[in-house]
mmCIF file of C-alpha atoms in Angstrom:
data_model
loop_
_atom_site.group_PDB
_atom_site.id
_atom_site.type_symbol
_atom_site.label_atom_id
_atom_site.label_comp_id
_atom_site.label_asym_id
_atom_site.label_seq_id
_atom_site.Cartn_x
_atom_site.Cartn_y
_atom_site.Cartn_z
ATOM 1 C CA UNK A 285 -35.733 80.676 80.175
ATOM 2 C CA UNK A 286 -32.068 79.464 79.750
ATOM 3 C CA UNK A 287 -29.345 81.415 80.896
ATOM 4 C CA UNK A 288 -29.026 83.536 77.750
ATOM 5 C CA UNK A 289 -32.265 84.891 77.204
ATOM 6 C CA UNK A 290 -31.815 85.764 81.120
ATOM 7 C CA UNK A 291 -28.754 87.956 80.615
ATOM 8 C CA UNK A 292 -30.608 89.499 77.575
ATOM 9 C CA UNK A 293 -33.510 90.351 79.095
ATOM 10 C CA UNK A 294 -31.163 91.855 81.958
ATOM 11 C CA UNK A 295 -29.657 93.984 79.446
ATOM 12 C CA UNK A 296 -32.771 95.433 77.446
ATOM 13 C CA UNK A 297 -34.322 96.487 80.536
ATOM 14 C CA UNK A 298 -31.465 97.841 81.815
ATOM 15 C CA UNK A 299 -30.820 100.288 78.658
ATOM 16 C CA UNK A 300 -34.840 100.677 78.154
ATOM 17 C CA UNK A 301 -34.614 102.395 81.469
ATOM 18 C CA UNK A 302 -31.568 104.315 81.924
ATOM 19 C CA UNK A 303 -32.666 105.616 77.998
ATOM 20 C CA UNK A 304 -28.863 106.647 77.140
ATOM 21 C CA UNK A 305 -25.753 105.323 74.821
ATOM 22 C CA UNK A 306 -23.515 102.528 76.111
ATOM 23 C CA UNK A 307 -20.727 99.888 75.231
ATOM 24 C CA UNK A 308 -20.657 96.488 76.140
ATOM 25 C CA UNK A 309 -17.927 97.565 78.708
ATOM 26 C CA UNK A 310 -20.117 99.991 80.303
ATOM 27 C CA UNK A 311 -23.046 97.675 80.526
ATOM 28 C CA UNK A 312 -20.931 94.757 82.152
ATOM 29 C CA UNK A 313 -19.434 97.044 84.861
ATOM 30 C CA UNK A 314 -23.253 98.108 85.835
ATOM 31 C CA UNK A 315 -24.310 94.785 85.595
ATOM 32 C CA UNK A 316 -21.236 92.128 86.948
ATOM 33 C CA UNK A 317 -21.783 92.611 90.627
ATOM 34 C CA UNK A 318 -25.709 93.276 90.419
ATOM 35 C CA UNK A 319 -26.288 90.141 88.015
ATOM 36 C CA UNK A 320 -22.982 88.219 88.045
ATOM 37 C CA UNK A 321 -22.921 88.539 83.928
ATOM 38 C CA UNK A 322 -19.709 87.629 82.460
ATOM 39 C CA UNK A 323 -18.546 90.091 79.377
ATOM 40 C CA UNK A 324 -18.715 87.543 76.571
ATOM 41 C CA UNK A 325 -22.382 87.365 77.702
ATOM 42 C CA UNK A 326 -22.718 90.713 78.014
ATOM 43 C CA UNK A 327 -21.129 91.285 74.413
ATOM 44 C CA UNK A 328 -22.906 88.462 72.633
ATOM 45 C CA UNK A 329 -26.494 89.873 74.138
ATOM 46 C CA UNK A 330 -25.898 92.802 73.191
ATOM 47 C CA UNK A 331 -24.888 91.941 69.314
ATOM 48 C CA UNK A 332 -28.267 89.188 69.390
ATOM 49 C CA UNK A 333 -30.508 92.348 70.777
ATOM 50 C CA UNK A 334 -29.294 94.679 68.319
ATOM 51 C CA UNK A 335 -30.156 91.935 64.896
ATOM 52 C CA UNK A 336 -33.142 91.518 66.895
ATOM 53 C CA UNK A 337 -33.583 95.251 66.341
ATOM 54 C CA UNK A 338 -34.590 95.385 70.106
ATOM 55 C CA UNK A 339 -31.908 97.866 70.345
ATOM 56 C CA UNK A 340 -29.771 99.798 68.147
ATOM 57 C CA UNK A 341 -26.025 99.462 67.945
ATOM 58 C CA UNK A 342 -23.864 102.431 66.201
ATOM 59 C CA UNK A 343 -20.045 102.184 65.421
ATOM 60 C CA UNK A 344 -17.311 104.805 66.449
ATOM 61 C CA UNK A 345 -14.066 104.034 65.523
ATOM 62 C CA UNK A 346 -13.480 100.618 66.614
ATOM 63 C CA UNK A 347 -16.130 100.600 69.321
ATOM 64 C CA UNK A 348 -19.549 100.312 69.234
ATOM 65 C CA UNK A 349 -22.231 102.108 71.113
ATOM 66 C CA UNK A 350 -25.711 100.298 72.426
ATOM 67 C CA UNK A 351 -29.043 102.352 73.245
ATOM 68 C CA UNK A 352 -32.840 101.706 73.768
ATOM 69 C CA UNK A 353 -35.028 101.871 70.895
ATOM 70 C CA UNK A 354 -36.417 105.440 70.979
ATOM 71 C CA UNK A 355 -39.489 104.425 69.030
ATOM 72 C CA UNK A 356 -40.723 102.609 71.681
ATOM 73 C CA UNK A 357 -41.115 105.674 73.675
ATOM 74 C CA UNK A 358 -43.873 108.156 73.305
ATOM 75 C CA UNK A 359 -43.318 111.806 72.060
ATOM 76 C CA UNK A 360 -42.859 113.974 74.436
ATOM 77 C CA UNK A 361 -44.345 117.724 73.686
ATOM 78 C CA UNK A 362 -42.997 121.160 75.371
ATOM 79 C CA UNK A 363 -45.975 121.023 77.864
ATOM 80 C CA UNK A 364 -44.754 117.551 79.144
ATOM 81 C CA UNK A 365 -41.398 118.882 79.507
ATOM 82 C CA UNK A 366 -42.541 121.992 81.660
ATOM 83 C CA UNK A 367 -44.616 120.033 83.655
ATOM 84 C CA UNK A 368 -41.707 117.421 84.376
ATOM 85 C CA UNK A 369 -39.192 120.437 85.104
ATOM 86 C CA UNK A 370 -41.581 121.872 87.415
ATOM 87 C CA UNK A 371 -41.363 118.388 89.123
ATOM 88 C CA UNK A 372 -38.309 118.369 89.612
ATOM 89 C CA UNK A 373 -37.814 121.490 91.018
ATOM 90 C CA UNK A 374 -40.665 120.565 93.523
ATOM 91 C CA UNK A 375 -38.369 117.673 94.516
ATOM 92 C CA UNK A 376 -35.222 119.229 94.376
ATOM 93 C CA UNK A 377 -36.377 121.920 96.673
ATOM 94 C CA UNK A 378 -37.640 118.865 98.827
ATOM 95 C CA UNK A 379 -34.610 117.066 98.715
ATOM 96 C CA UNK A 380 -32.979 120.036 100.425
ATOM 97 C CA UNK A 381 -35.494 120.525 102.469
ATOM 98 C CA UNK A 382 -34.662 116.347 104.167
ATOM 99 C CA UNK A 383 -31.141 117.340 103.648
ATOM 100 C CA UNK A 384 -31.087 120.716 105.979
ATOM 101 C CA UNK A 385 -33.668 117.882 108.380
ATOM 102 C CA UNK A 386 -31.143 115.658 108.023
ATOM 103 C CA UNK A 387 -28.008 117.554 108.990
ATOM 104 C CA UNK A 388 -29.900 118.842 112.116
ATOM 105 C CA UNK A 389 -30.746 115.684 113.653
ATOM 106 C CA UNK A 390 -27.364 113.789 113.205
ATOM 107 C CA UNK A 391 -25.542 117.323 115.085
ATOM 108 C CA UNK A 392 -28.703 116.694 117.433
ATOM 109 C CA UNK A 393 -28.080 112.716 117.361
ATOM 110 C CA UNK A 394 -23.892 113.471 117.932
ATOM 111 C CA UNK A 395 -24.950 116.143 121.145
ATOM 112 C CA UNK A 396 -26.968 113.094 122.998
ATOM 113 C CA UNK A 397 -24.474 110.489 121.496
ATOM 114 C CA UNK A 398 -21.774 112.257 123.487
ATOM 115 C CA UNK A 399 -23.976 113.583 126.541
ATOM 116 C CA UNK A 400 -24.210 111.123 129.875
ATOM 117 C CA UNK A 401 -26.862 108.707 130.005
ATOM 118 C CA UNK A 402 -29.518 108.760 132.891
ATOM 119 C CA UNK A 403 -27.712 105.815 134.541
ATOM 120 C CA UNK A 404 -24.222 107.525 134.165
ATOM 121 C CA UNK A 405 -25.676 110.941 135.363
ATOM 122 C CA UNK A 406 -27.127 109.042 138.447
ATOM 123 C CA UNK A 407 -24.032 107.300 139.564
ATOM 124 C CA UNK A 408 -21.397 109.985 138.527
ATOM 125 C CA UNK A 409 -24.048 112.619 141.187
ATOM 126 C CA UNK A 410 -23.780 109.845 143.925
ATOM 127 C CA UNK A 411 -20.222 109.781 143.548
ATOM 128 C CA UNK A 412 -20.489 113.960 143.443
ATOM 129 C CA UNK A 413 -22.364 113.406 147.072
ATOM 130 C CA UNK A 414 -19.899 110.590 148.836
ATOM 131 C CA UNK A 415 -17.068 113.626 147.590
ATOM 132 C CA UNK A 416 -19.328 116.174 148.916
ATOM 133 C CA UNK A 417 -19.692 114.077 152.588
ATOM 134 C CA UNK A 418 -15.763 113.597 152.960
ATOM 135 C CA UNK A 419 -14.969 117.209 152.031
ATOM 136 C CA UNK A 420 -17.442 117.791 155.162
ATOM 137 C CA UNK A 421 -16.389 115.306 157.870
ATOM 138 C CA UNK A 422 -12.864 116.891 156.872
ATOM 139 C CA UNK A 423 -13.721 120.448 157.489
ATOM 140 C CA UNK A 424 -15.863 118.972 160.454
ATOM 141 C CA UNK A 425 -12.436 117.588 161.750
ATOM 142 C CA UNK A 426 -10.624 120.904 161.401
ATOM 143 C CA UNK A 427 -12.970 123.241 162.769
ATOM 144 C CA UNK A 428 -13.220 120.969 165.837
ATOM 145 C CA UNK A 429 -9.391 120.422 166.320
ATOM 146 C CA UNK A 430 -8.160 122.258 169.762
ATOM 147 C CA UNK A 431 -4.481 122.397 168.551
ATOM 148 C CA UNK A 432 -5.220 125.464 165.755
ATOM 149 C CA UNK A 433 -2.712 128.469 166.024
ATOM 150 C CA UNK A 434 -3.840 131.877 166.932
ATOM 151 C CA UNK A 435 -2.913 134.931 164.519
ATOM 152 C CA UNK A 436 -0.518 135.999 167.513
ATOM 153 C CA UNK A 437 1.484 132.650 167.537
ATOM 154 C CA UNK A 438 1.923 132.513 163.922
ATOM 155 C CA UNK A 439 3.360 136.502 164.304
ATOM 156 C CA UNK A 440 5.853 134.968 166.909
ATOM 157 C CA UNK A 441 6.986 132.068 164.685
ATOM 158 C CA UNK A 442 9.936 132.142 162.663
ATOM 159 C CA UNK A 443 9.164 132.863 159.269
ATOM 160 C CA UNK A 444 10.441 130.644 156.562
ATOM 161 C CA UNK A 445 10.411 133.297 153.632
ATOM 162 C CA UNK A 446 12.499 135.462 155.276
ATOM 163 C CA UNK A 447 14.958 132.907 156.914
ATOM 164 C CA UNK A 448 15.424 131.785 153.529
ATOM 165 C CA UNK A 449 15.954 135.253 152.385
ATOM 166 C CA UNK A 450 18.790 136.074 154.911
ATOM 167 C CA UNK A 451 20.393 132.876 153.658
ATOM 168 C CA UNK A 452 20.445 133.614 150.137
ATOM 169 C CA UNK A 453 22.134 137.411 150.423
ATOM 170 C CA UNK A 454 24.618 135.529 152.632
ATOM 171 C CA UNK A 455 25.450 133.501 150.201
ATOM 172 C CA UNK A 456 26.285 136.752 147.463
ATOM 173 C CA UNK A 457 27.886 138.525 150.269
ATOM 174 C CA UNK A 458 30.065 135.451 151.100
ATOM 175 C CA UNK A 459 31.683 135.637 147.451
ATOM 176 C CA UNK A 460 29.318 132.156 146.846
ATOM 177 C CA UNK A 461 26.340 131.952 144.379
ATOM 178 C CA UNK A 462 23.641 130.393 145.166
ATOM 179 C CA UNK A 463 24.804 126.646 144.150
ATOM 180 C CA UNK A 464 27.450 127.130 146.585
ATOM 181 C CA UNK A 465 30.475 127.569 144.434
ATOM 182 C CA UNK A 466 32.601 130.403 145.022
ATOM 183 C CA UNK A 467 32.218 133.233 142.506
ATOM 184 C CA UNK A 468 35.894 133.017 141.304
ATOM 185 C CA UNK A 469 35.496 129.204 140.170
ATOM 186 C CA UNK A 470 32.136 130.243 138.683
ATOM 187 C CA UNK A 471 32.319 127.842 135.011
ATOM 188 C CA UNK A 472 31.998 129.789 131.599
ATOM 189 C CA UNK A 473 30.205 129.520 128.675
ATOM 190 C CA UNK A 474 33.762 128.694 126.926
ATOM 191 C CA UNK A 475 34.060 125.237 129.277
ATOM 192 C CA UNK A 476 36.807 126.808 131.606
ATOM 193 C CA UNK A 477 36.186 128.115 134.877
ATOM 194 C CA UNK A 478 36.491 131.601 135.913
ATOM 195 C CA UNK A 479 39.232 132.913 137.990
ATOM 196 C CA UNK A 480 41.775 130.368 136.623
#
């Protein structure tokens, strides 16, 4: 079979099973990348199929349109139709039925995709325990240091807070803010200081 007959008989199955109009564009865009048919082939199959009578061609405009032979195929009665509708409801409904399946177990494949191994869990709770055993010897260390401070001491120990309170109402009763610049060469919003 030379390479001619091979694109043609490419083609003719091709519309025999999709069973619907197309041009010779059409068919070489399905076909290119599938069967690596160039469109002169595609064009000049399609003309030799169609004097063949293997396929009809019809003319709209300046185009022409390519489908299967339809009396190749068997008549199809209401009954057939019913039964093939009810078929495809059955699989539609089935289809969303593996979808729904399908959405579950990739959110349930992303939960363990993003969840710690066994190996990970194991040494991040090791690493948990050596954490655990310093904060321990630490608090063993304090509890058994002899140089704590009673309640009473701290009571008879300056306090900071209020130290650092005294200072700062010095400082407004001085005339100073707290920066340490007197109040009359406070700067203002303007870019001159006040008091000048």
């Amino acid at each position: 079979m030379n390479k001619k007959d091979n694109s043609a008989a490419v083609i003719l199955a091709y519309l025999n099973a999709k069973n619907r109009p197309y041009s010779a564009q059409d068919v070489f865009c399905n076909l290119q990348k599938q069967h690596g048919l160039g469109k002169t082939a595609v064009v000049k199959s399609m003309e030799l199929l169609a004097l063949e009578g293997k396929i009809k061609e019809k003319t709209y405009g300046k185009q022409k349109i390519y489908f299967a032979d339809q009396a190749q195929f068997k008549d199809v009665n209401d009954a057939d139709l019913k039964a093939m509708d009810v078929r495809i409801a059955k699989v539609n409904d089935k289809t969303q039925t593996l979808s729904q399946s399908c959405r579950q177990l990739n959110a349930e494949l992303k939960d363990l995709n993003s969840s710690l191994t066994t190996q990970e869990m194991m040494s991040e709770i090791a690493r948990l325990r050596d954490e655990c055993s310093g904060c321990h010897e630490r608090l063993d260390k304090i509890k058994s240091a002899s140089n704590h401070a009673t309640p009473e001491e701290k009571d008879k120990g300056p306090c900071v807070n209020s130290t650092c309170a005294r200072l700062y109402s010095g400082f407004r009763h001085d005339g100073h803010n707290p920066g340490g610049i007197p109040q009359e060469q406070e700067r203002v919003p303007g870019g001159g200081w006040r008091g000048d």
